[in-house]
PDB file of C-alpha atoms in Angstrom:
ATOM      1  CA  MET S  55      95.720  82.024  40.007  1.00 45.00           C
ATOM      2  CA  ILE S  56      99.594  81.505  40.183  1.00 46.00           C
ATOM      3  CA  GLU S  57     101.634  83.659  42.759  1.00 51.00           C
ATOM      4  CA  GLY S  58     102.682  85.551  40.064  1.00 50.00           C
ATOM      5  CA  MET S  59      99.232  87.050  38.388  1.00 52.00           C
ATOM      6  CA  THR S  60      98.153  87.974  41.741  1.00 60.00           C
ATOM      7  CA  LEU S  61     102.367  89.951  42.269  1.00 60.00           C
ATOM      8  CA  MET S  62     101.664  91.483  38.838  1.00 60.00           C
ATOM      9  CA  GLY S  63      97.916  92.657  39.594  1.00 64.00           C
ATOM     10  CA  SER S  64      99.437  94.316  42.717  1.00 69.00           C
ATOM     11  CA  PHE S  65     102.382  95.901  40.536  1.00 66.00           C
ATOM     12  CA  VAL S  66      99.471  97.333  38.599  1.00 67.00           C
ATOM     13  CA  VAL S  67      97.444  98.746  41.625  1.00 68.00           C
ATOM     14  CA  ILE S  68     100.824 100.437  42.637  1.00 74.00           C
ATOM     15  CA  PHE S  69     101.601 101.891  39.544  1.00 72.00           C
ATOM     16  CA  HIS S  70      98.102 103.426  39.277  1.00 67.00           C
ATOM     17  CA  SER S  71      98.225 104.842  43.120  1.00 75.00           C
ATOM     18  CA  LEU S  72     101.933 106.410  42.288  1.00 76.00           C
ATOM     19  CA  ALA S  73     100.160 107.769  39.190  1.00 74.00           C
ATOM     20  CA  ILE S  74      97.284 109.221  41.067  1.00 75.00           C
ATOM     21  CA  ILE S  75      99.424 110.600  43.666  1.00 80.00           C
ATOM     22  CA  MET S  76     102.107 112.270  41.466  1.00 77.00           C
ATOM     23  CA  ILE S  77      99.225 113.759  39.533  1.00 75.00           C
ATOM     24  CA  HIS S  78      97.696 114.928  42.748  1.00 77.00           C
ATOM     25  CA  ALA S  79     100.762 116.622  44.443  1.00 80.00           C
ATOM     26  CA  LEU S  80     101.656 118.089  41.089  1.00 76.00           C
ATOM     27  CA  SER S  81      98.806 119.846  40.769  1.00 77.00           C
ATOM     28  CA  LYS S  82      98.313 121.180  44.480  1.00 79.00           C
ATOM     29  CA  PHE S  83     102.285 122.441  43.852  1.00 79.00           C
ATOM     30  CA  ILE S  84     101.145 124.506  40.919  1.00 76.00           C
ATOM     31  CA  ALA S  85      98.283 125.909  42.598  1.00 77.00           C
ATOM     32  CA  ALA S  86     100.105 126.696  45.674  1.00 78.00           C
ATOM     33  CA  THR S  87     103.481 128.085  44.189  1.00 79.00           C
ATOM     34  CA  GLN S  88     101.020 130.232  41.416  1.00 77.00           C
ATOM     35  CA  ILE S  89     104.105 129.312  38.984  1.00 74.00           C
ATOM     36  CA  GLU S  90     104.423 130.506  35.627  1.00 79.00           C
ATOM     37  CA  LEU S  91     102.911 128.194  32.820  1.00 74.00           C
ATOM     38  CA  SER S  92     106.039 126.904  30.754  1.00 79.00           C
ATOM     39  CA  THR S  93     107.591 125.824  34.428  1.00 81.00           C
ATOM     40  CA  SER S  94     104.092 124.313  35.045  1.00 78.00           C
ATOM     41  CA  MET S  95     104.472 122.271  31.251  1.00 82.00           C
ATOM     42  CA  THR S  96     107.912 121.423  32.208  1.00 85.00           C
ATOM     43  CA  LEU S  97     107.402 119.876  35.595  1.00 82.00           C
ATOM     44  CA  VAL S  98     103.923 118.174  33.691  1.00 82.00           C
ATOM     45  CA  ARG S  99     106.278 116.472  30.819  1.00 83.00           C
ATOM     46  CA  SER S 100     108.815 115.493  33.550  1.00 86.00           C
ATOM     47  CA  MET S 101     106.430 113.660  35.154  1.00 81.00           C
ATOM     48  CA  LEU S 102     104.846 112.246  32.338  1.00 81.00           C
ATOM     49  CA  LYS S 103     108.214 111.118  31.597  1.00 84.00           C
ATOM     50  CA  ILE S 104     108.689 109.172  34.776  1.00 85.00           C
ATOM     51  CA  LEU S 105     105.336 107.691  34.490  1.00 81.00           C
ATOM     52  CA  HIS S 106     106.053 106.708  30.974  1.00 80.00           C
ATOM     53  CA  SER S 107     108.984 105.009  32.591  1.00 83.00           C
ATOM     54  CA  LEU S 108     107.719 102.863  35.231  1.00 80.00           C
ATOM     55  CA  ALA S 109     104.972 101.882  32.683  1.00 78.00           C
ATOM     56  CA  ARG S 110     107.172 100.633  30.718  1.00 78.00           C
ATOM     57  CA  ILE S 111     109.347  98.857  33.375  1.00 80.00           C
ATOM     58  CA  LEU S 112     105.993  97.691  34.641  1.00 78.00           C
ATOM     59  CA  ILE S 113     104.842  96.006  31.427  1.00 77.00           C
ATOM     60  CA  HIS S 114     108.114  94.225  30.926  1.00 78.00           C
ATOM     61  CA  THR S 115     107.807  92.743  33.961  1.00 79.00           C
ATOM     62  CA  SER S 116     104.268  91.385  33.369  1.00 79.00           C
ATOM     63  CA  SER S 117     105.893  89.956  30.243  1.00 82.00           C
ATOM     64  CA  GLU S 118     107.620  88.071  32.141  1.00 82.00           C
ATOM     65  CA  PHE S 119     105.122  87.074  34.733  1.00 82.00           C
ATOM     66  CA  TYR S 120     102.948  86.214  31.873  1.00 84.00           C
ATOM     67  CA  GLN S 121     105.434  84.085  29.879  1.00 87.00           C
ATOM     68  CA  HIS S 122     105.586  81.931  33.337  1.00 86.00           C
ATOM     69  CA  ALA S 123     102.152  81.890  33.929  1.00 85.00           C
ATOM     70  CA  ALA S 124     101.618  80.336  30.114  1.00 88.00           C
ATOM     71  CA  SER S 125     104.292  77.982  30.154  1.00 91.00           C
ATOM     72  CA  GLN S 126     102.169  76.303  33.478  1.00 88.00           C
ATOM     73  CA  GLY S 127      99.185  76.308  31.302  1.00 89.00           C
ATOM     74  CA  GLN S 128      97.371  79.509  32.657  1.00 87.00           C
ATOM     75  CA  SER S 129      94.987  80.899  29.790  1.00 87.00           C
ATOM     76  CA  ASP S 130      94.616  84.052  31.073  1.00 85.00           C
ATOM     77  CA  ALA S 131      98.210  84.577  31.078  1.00 85.00           C
ATOM     78  CA  GLN S 132      98.487  82.672  27.434  1.00 90.00           C
ATOM     79  CA  PHE S 133      95.753  85.255  26.119  1.00 88.00           C
ATOM     80  CA  ASN S 134      97.000  88.507  27.782  1.00 85.00           C
ATOM     81  CA  LEU S 135     100.961  86.826  26.352  1.00 87.00           C
ATOM     82  CA  GLY S 136      98.994  86.911  22.634  1.00 90.00           C
ATOM     83  CA  LEU S 137      97.617  90.583  23.553  1.00 87.00           C
ATOM     84  CA  LEU S 138     101.698  91.623  24.060  1.00 86.00           C
ATOM     85  CA  TYR S 139     102.757  90.597  21.141  1.00 92.00           C
ATOM     86  CA  THR S 140     100.403  91.441  19.105  1.00 91.00           C
ATOM     87  CA  HIS S 141     100.909  95.221  20.235  1.00 87.00           C
ATOM     88  CA  GLY S 142     104.950  94.761  20.560  1.00 86.00           C
ATOM     89  CA  HIS S 143     104.301  95.413  24.583  1.00 80.00           C
ATOM     90  CA  GLY S 144     107.069  93.937  26.590  1.00 79.00           C
ATOM     91  CA  VAL S 145     108.209  91.975  23.793  1.00 86.00           C
ATOM     92  CA  GLU S 146     108.919  92.425  20.498  1.00 91.00           C
ATOM     93  CA  LYS S 147     106.163  92.517  17.871  1.00 94.00           C
ATOM     94  CA  ASN S 148     105.258  88.980  16.716  1.00 96.00           C
ATOM     95  CA  ASP S 149     101.954  87.840  14.927  1.00 96.00           C
ATOM     96  CA  ALA S 150     102.874  84.602  14.940  1.00 97.00           C
ATOM     97  CA  LYS S 151     103.500  83.761  18.285  1.00 95.00           C
ATOM     98  CA  ALA S 152     100.503  86.249  19.369  1.00 94.00           C
ATOM     99  CA  VAL S 153      98.382  84.170  17.333  1.00 96.00           C
ATOM    100  CA  GLU S 154     100.263  80.467  19.099  1.00 96.00           C
ATOM    101  CA  TYR S 155      99.335  81.825  22.687  1.00 95.00           C
ATOM    102  CA  TYR S 156      96.103  82.677  21.257  1.00 94.00           C
ATOM    103  CA  GLN S 157      95.280  79.145  19.960  1.00 96.00           C
ATOM    104  CA  GLN S 158      96.967  77.860  23.579  1.00 94.00           C
ATOM    105  CA  ALA S 159      94.337  80.123  25.587  1.00 92.00           C
ATOM    106  CA  ASP S 160      91.268  78.985  23.476  1.00 90.00           C
ATOM    107  CA  ASP S 161      92.601  75.184  23.795  1.00 84.00           C
TER     108      ASP S 161
END
C-alpha cells in the first residue's frame, strides 16, 4: 500500500475522533448549562454543519489520494475511486468512469 493510502486512513481516524470529541463536548456543555431546547438544537445544527464541511474536505482529499494510487495500479484505490464516481462524492458523478475504475480494479 502506498503512503498516500496510509495517510488517507489517518485522516479518517482523525475525522472520526474529532466528531466524537465534538459530540461529547457539546452534550456535556448542554447538560452542564441546562440551556433551553431551542438553543441546544441551534448548537447541534452548528456542530453538524462543521462536521459536514469537514467530511466534504475529507472526501475531496480522499479522491485526490485515490486518483494518485489508482494511477499507480493500486486495485483498492481503483475500486474506491469507482465508488466515488458512482455516487458523486468528491468528484462529479460519472457512471462511465466508475465502470472504468471497477474494471481496472478487477484486472
